[in-house]
Amino acid sequence: MKVDVLLGLQWGDEGKGKIVDVLTPKYDIIARFQGGPNAGHTLEFEGIKHVLHTIPSGIFHSEVTNIIGNGVVIDPVVFQKEIEKLAPFSMDIRKNLLISKKAHLILPTHRLLDAASEAAKGTNKIGSTLKGIGPTYMDKTGRNGLRVGDIFSPKFQEKYNQLVEKHEGILKHHEGFEYNLAEMEKPFFEGIELIRSFTCIDSEQFLNSALKNGSKILAEGAQGTMLDIDFGTYPFVTSSNTVTAGTCTGLGVAPTKIGSVIGIFKAYCTRVGSGPFPTELNCADGEKIRKEGNEFGSTTGRPRRCGWIDLPALKYAIMINGVTELAMMKADVLGVFETIKVCTHYKINGEIVDYLPFDIDGLDIEPIYIELKGWNCDLTQLDSIENAPQALKDYITYLEKELEVPITTVSVGPDRKQTHSNRK
Ligand code: GDP
Ligand code: IMO
Ligand code: MG
């Protein structure tokens, strides 16, 4: 068997959580491979809305195993809150949630370092979610990090103290940056205790055995391709590989074991945090999308920046990820427009290009648009794509032709049921 991958093609928040939840009954295992509590994945069903940060989005299906892979960074404090929020659902969560021993831990001082670093950057700040993601991945690559497996060692406290000492040494250089570490440590160590009560495994062994035994695995991405540390709009990116290749390193599965790659995108585009966004609409249309799409961050509540769909960026993301099929989200949101714009090219220094240049930050990019007829109606009650308005069908056909990948799923509302798919 192979590992299918579902990941974001834009700047995150494409609707990954919703589609993973919808697809879960077709799989035996759902595994997160990167990111951490910077992610906010929303699921809606039976009138309940749930936002997950670290826990994979297959968790509401008790017969499916959910794995937090080695490429994920875990904040025990956030993890504990997530577990507490699941309590009313009376699930036997210790049975269907397994954690990689190689996943790295976010310490309270990582969060402090994130905040201090952002404050020091001033107007150049990344717009980080301030969850400690960057400093934790820095300690991972710097070979200083603490991993989940370490919490079972008698030397854990000693290792923790050593790393905290190092962090406090750095924090001293941030003049005027105040904090109360003792206050932050209490919930941290409570969270560590909670993680100890879960089954922590060598997830790469578990997943490869499962593949051999014929299990179906879906890897769930976090963030989006344009936030990838290598291929995103650097430096305004996150600190992990959000692309398909990240699945291999973040779960320990070989590239030859990757099956379908489901690329997910909104029928328009959003971004939260700083950084370039060629099709951003700083006008009434952008406001209209934000209002209609309820575009406010699932993790931070920040208003998301909104704009028209960006084909050069999408084509780039499809190429980097080897996308084999597409899921188009939030088609209902564009129902308020009579006409819809699609960015097909960029004009940079008078030259028209259809690719993403090296560094789009600070470049004077003019998006070149074509205008398409909107469907201009409510799609939320749509029962099938066959019954969709012709303008939506035309939009889908146009995008499939441009992107050269079939759109197999179309989403017309936040609920599980508001999903139309012709996936096999
Ligand atoms: P993720 O990070 O990719 O999982 O996406 P988020 O959960 O951060 O953001 C997606 C938001 O859009 C959530 O509030 C979802 O409930 C909502 N959503 C998902 N699909 C649709 C859709 O087709 N239409 C509408 N209107 N909302 C959707
Ligand atoms: P999901 O999985 C949208 C953005 C932040 C910031 C940049 C770096 O819900 O799609 P970080 O905290 O990682 O150092 O922030 O990345 N960002 C996201 N934007 N969705 C996310 O996750 C994001 N995770 C990080 O806003 O610009
Ligand atoms: Mg999100």
PDB file of N, CA and C in Angstrom, residues 30-35 54 56 66-74 97-104 137 140 148 201-204 207 220 247 249-252:
ATOM      1  N   ILE A  30      -4.641   8.015  10.089  1.00  0.00           N
ATOM      2  CA  ILE A  30      -4.442   9.420   9.684  1.00  0.00           C
ATOM      3  C   ILE A  30      -3.222   9.916  10.449  1.00  0.00           C
ATOM      4  N   ALA A  31      -2.264  10.499   9.738  1.00  0.00           N
ATOM      5  CA  ALA A  31      -1.019  10.903  10.405  1.00  0.00           C
ATOM      6  C   ALA A  31      -0.631  12.334  10.058  1.00  0.00           C
ATOM      7  N   ARG A  32      -0.427  13.152  11.082  1.00  0.00           N
ATOM      8  CA  ARG A  32       0.117  14.504  10.883  1.00  0.00           C
ATOM      9  C   ARG A  32       1.629  14.383  10.727  1.00  0.00           C
ATOM     10  N   PHE A  33       2.214  15.124   9.774  1.00  0.00           N
ATOM     11  CA  PHE A  33       3.653  14.963   9.542  1.00  0.00           C
ATOM     12  C   PHE A  33       4.511  16.198   9.828  1.00  0.00           C
ATOM     13  N   GLN A  34       3.924  17.338  10.068  1.00  0.00           N
ATOM     14  CA  GLN A  34       4.745  18.526  10.372  1.00  0.00           C
ATOM     15  C   GLN A  34       3.889  19.582  11.064  1.00  0.00           C
ATOM     16  N   GLY A  35       4.545  20.689  11.394  1.00  0.00           N
ATOM     17  CA  GLY A  35       3.828  21.781  12.045  1.00  0.00           C
ATOM     18  C   GLY A  35       3.492  21.421  13.476  1.00  0.00           C
ATOM     19  N   THR A  54      -2.986  20.033  17.213  1.00  0.00           N
ATOM     20  CA  THR A  54      -1.910  19.040  17.165  1.00  0.00           C
ATOM     21  C   THR A  54      -2.457  17.672  16.792  1.00  0.00           C
ATOM     22  N   PRO A  56      -4.511  14.863  14.896  1.00  0.00           N
ATOM     23  CA  PRO A  56      -4.962  14.698  13.505  1.00  0.00           C
ATOM     24  C   PRO A  56      -6.488  14.772  13.372  1.00  0.00           C
ATOM     25  N   ASN A  66      -4.988   7.493  14.801  1.00  0.00           N
ATOM     26  CA  ASN A  66      -4.449   8.818  14.501  1.00  0.00           C
ATOM     27  C   ASN A  66      -3.029   8.905  15.061  1.00  0.00           C
ATOM     28  N   ILE A  67      -2.126   9.399  14.242  1.00  0.00           N
ATOM     29  CA  ILE A  67      -0.726   9.442  14.673  1.00  0.00           C
ATOM     30  C   ILE A  67      -0.166  10.861  14.566  1.00  0.00           C
ATOM     31  N   ILE A  68       0.481  11.284  15.648  1.00  0.00           N
ATOM     32  CA  ILE A  68       1.234  12.545  15.607  1.00  0.00           C
ATOM     33  C   ILE A  68       2.659  12.146  15.254  1.00  0.00           C
ATOM     34  N   GLY A  69       3.077  12.472  14.036  1.00  0.00           N
ATOM     35  CA  GLY A  69       4.339  11.962  13.502  1.00  0.00           C
ATOM     36  C   GLY A  69       5.571  12.664  14.046  1.00  0.00           C
ATOM     37  N   ASN A  70       6.732  12.120  13.691  1.00  0.00           N
ATOM     38  CA  ASN A  70       8.004  12.654  14.198  1.00  0.00           C
ATOM     39  C   ASN A  70       8.294  14.083  13.734  1.00  0.00           C
ATOM     40  N   GLY A  71       7.698  14.481  12.609  1.00  0.00           N
ATOM     41  CA  GLY A  71       7.967  15.822  12.089  1.00  0.00           C
ATOM     42  C   GLY A  71       7.170  16.925  12.769  1.00  0.00           C
ATOM     43  N   VAL A  72       6.252  16.517  13.660  1.00  0.00           N
ATOM     44  CA  VAL A  72       5.389  17.491  14.350  1.00  0.00           C
ATOM     45  C   VAL A  72       6.116  18.037  15.587  1.00  0.00           C
ATOM     46  N   VAL A  73       5.820  19.276  15.961  1.00  0.00           N
ATOM     47  CA  VAL A  73       6.309  19.803  17.241  1.00  0.00           C
ATOM     48  C   VAL A  73       5.100  19.955  18.174  1.00  0.00           C
ATOM     49  N   ILE A  74       5.250  19.447  19.390  1.00  0.00           N
ATOM     50  CA  ILE A  74       4.101  19.365  20.305  1.00  0.00           C
ATOM     51  C   ILE A  74       4.294  20.293  21.497  1.00  0.00           C
ATOM     52  N   LEU A  97      -5.156   7.319  19.479  1.00  0.00           N
ATOM     53  CA  LEU A  97      -4.182   8.388  19.242  1.00  0.00           C
ATOM     54  C   LEU A  97      -2.806   7.931  19.729  1.00  0.00           C
ATOM     55  N   LEU A  98      -1.860   7.885  18.812  1.00  0.00           N
ATOM     56  CA  LEU A  98      -0.498   7.463  19.145  1.00  0.00           C
ATOM     57  C   LEU A  98       0.462   8.611  18.824  1.00  0.00           C
ATOM     58  N   ILE A  99       1.531   8.696  19.607  1.00  0.00           N
ATOM     59  CA  ILE A  99       2.452   9.828  19.442  1.00  0.00           C
ATOM     60  C   ILE A  99       3.858   9.312  19.144  1.00  0.00           C
ATOM     61  N   SER A 100       4.514   9.949  18.180  1.00  0.00           N
ATOM     62  CA  SER A 100       5.882   9.544  17.859  1.00  0.00           C
ATOM     63  C   SER A 100       6.841   9.963  18.970  1.00  0.00           C
ATOM     64  N   LYS A 101       7.737   9.043  19.327  1.00  0.00           N
ATOM     65  CA  LYS A 101       8.760   9.375  20.337  1.00  0.00           C
ATOM     66  C   LYS A 101       9.735  10.413  19.786  1.00  0.00           C
ATOM     67  N   LYS A 102       9.784  10.527  18.468  1.00  0.00           N
ATOM     68  CA  LYS A 102      10.758  11.449  17.867  1.00  0.00           C
ATOM     69  C   LYS A 102      10.183  12.855  17.620  1.00  0.00           C
ATOM     70  N   ALA A 103       8.920  13.051  17.943  1.00  0.00           N
ATOM     71  CA  ALA A 103       8.357  14.416  17.792  1.00  0.00           C
ATOM     72  C   ALA A 103       9.022  15.331  18.825  1.00  0.00           C
ATOM     73  N   HIS A 104       9.300  16.559  18.421  1.00  0.00           N
ATOM     74  CA  HIS A 104       9.977  17.486  19.337  1.00  0.00           C
ATOM     75  C   HIS A 104       8.976  18.244  20.218  1.00  0.00           C
ATOM     76  N   TYR A 137      11.864  24.307  16.041  1.00  0.00           N
ATOM     77  CA  TYR A 137      12.528  23.688  14.880  1.00  0.00           C
ATOM     78  C   TYR A 137      14.004  24.108  14.819  1.00  0.00           C
ATOM     79  N   LYS A 140      15.717  21.809  16.994  1.00  0.00           N
ATOM     80  CA  LYS A 140      15.767  20.483  16.364  1.00  0.00           C
ATOM     81  C   LYS A 140      16.974  20.416  15.417  1.00  0.00           C
ATOM     82  N   VAL A 148       9.732  13.714  22.503  1.00  0.00           N
ATOM     83  CA  VAL A 148       8.738  13.032  23.339  1.00  0.00           C
ATOM     84  C   VAL A 148       9.366  11.839  24.061  1.00  0.00           C
ATOM     85  N   ILE A 201       5.278   5.915  20.441  1.00  0.00           N
ATOM     86  CA  ILE A 201       5.811   4.815  19.615  1.00  0.00           C
ATOM     87  C   ILE A 201       6.915   5.275  18.661  1.00  0.00           C
ATOM     88  N   ASP A 202       7.579   4.285  18.070  1.00  0.00           N
ATOM     89  CA  ASP A 202       8.462   4.551  16.929  1.00  0.00           C
ATOM     90  C   ASP A 202       7.533   4.584  15.719  1.00  0.00           C
ATOM     91  N   SER A 203       7.027   5.756  15.406  1.00  0.00           N
ATOM     92  CA  SER A 203       5.927   5.818  14.438  1.00  0.00           C
ATOM     93  C   SER A 203       6.364   5.399  13.033  1.00  0.00           C
ATOM     94  N   GLU A 204       7.657   5.577  12.719  1.00  0.00           N
ATOM     95  CA  GLU A 204       8.117   5.162  11.382  1.00  0.00           C
ATOM     96  C   GLU A 204       8.013   3.637  11.231  1.00  0.00           C
ATOM     97  N   LEU A 207       4.204   2.746  11.018  1.00  0.00           N
ATOM     98  CA  LEU A 207       3.582   3.087   9.730  1.00  0.00           C
ATOM     99  C   LEU A 207       4.063   2.159   8.610  1.00  0.00           C
ATOM    100  N   GLU A 220      -1.777  14.020   6.792  1.00  0.00           N
ATOM    101  CA  GLU A 220      -2.462  15.325   6.866  1.00  0.00           C
ATOM    102  C   GLU A 220      -1.437  16.451   7.006  1.00  0.00           C
ATOM    103  N   THR A 247       6.245  14.807   4.043  1.00  0.00           N
ATOM    104  CA  THR A 247       5.604  13.569   4.501  1.00  0.00           C
ATOM    105  C   THR A 247       6.656  12.490   4.725  1.00  0.00           C
ATOM    106  N   THR A 249       9.956  12.818   5.362  1.00  0.00           N
ATOM    107  CA  THR A 249      10.807  13.050   6.528  1.00  0.00           C
ATOM    108  C   THR A 249       9.976  13.118   7.812  1.00  0.00           C
ATOM    109  N   GLY A 250       8.756  13.577   7.703  1.00  0.00           N
ATOM    110  CA  GLY A 250       7.928  13.779   8.902  1.00  0.00           C
ATOM    111  C   GLY A 250       7.217  12.530   9.381  1.00  0.00           C
ATOM    112  N   LEU A 251       7.270  11.461   8.563  1.00  0.00           N
ATOM    113  CA  LEU A 251       6.652  10.197   8.998  1.00  0.00           C
ATOM    114  C   LEU A 251       7.611   9.022   8.850  1.00  0.00           C
ATOM    115  N   GLY A 252       8.685   9.218   8.094  1.00  0.00           N
ATOM    116  CA  GLY A 252       9.602   8.094   7.874  1.00  0.00           C
ATOM    117  C   GLY A 252       9.095   7.125   6.831  1.00  0.00           C
TER     118      GLY A 252
END
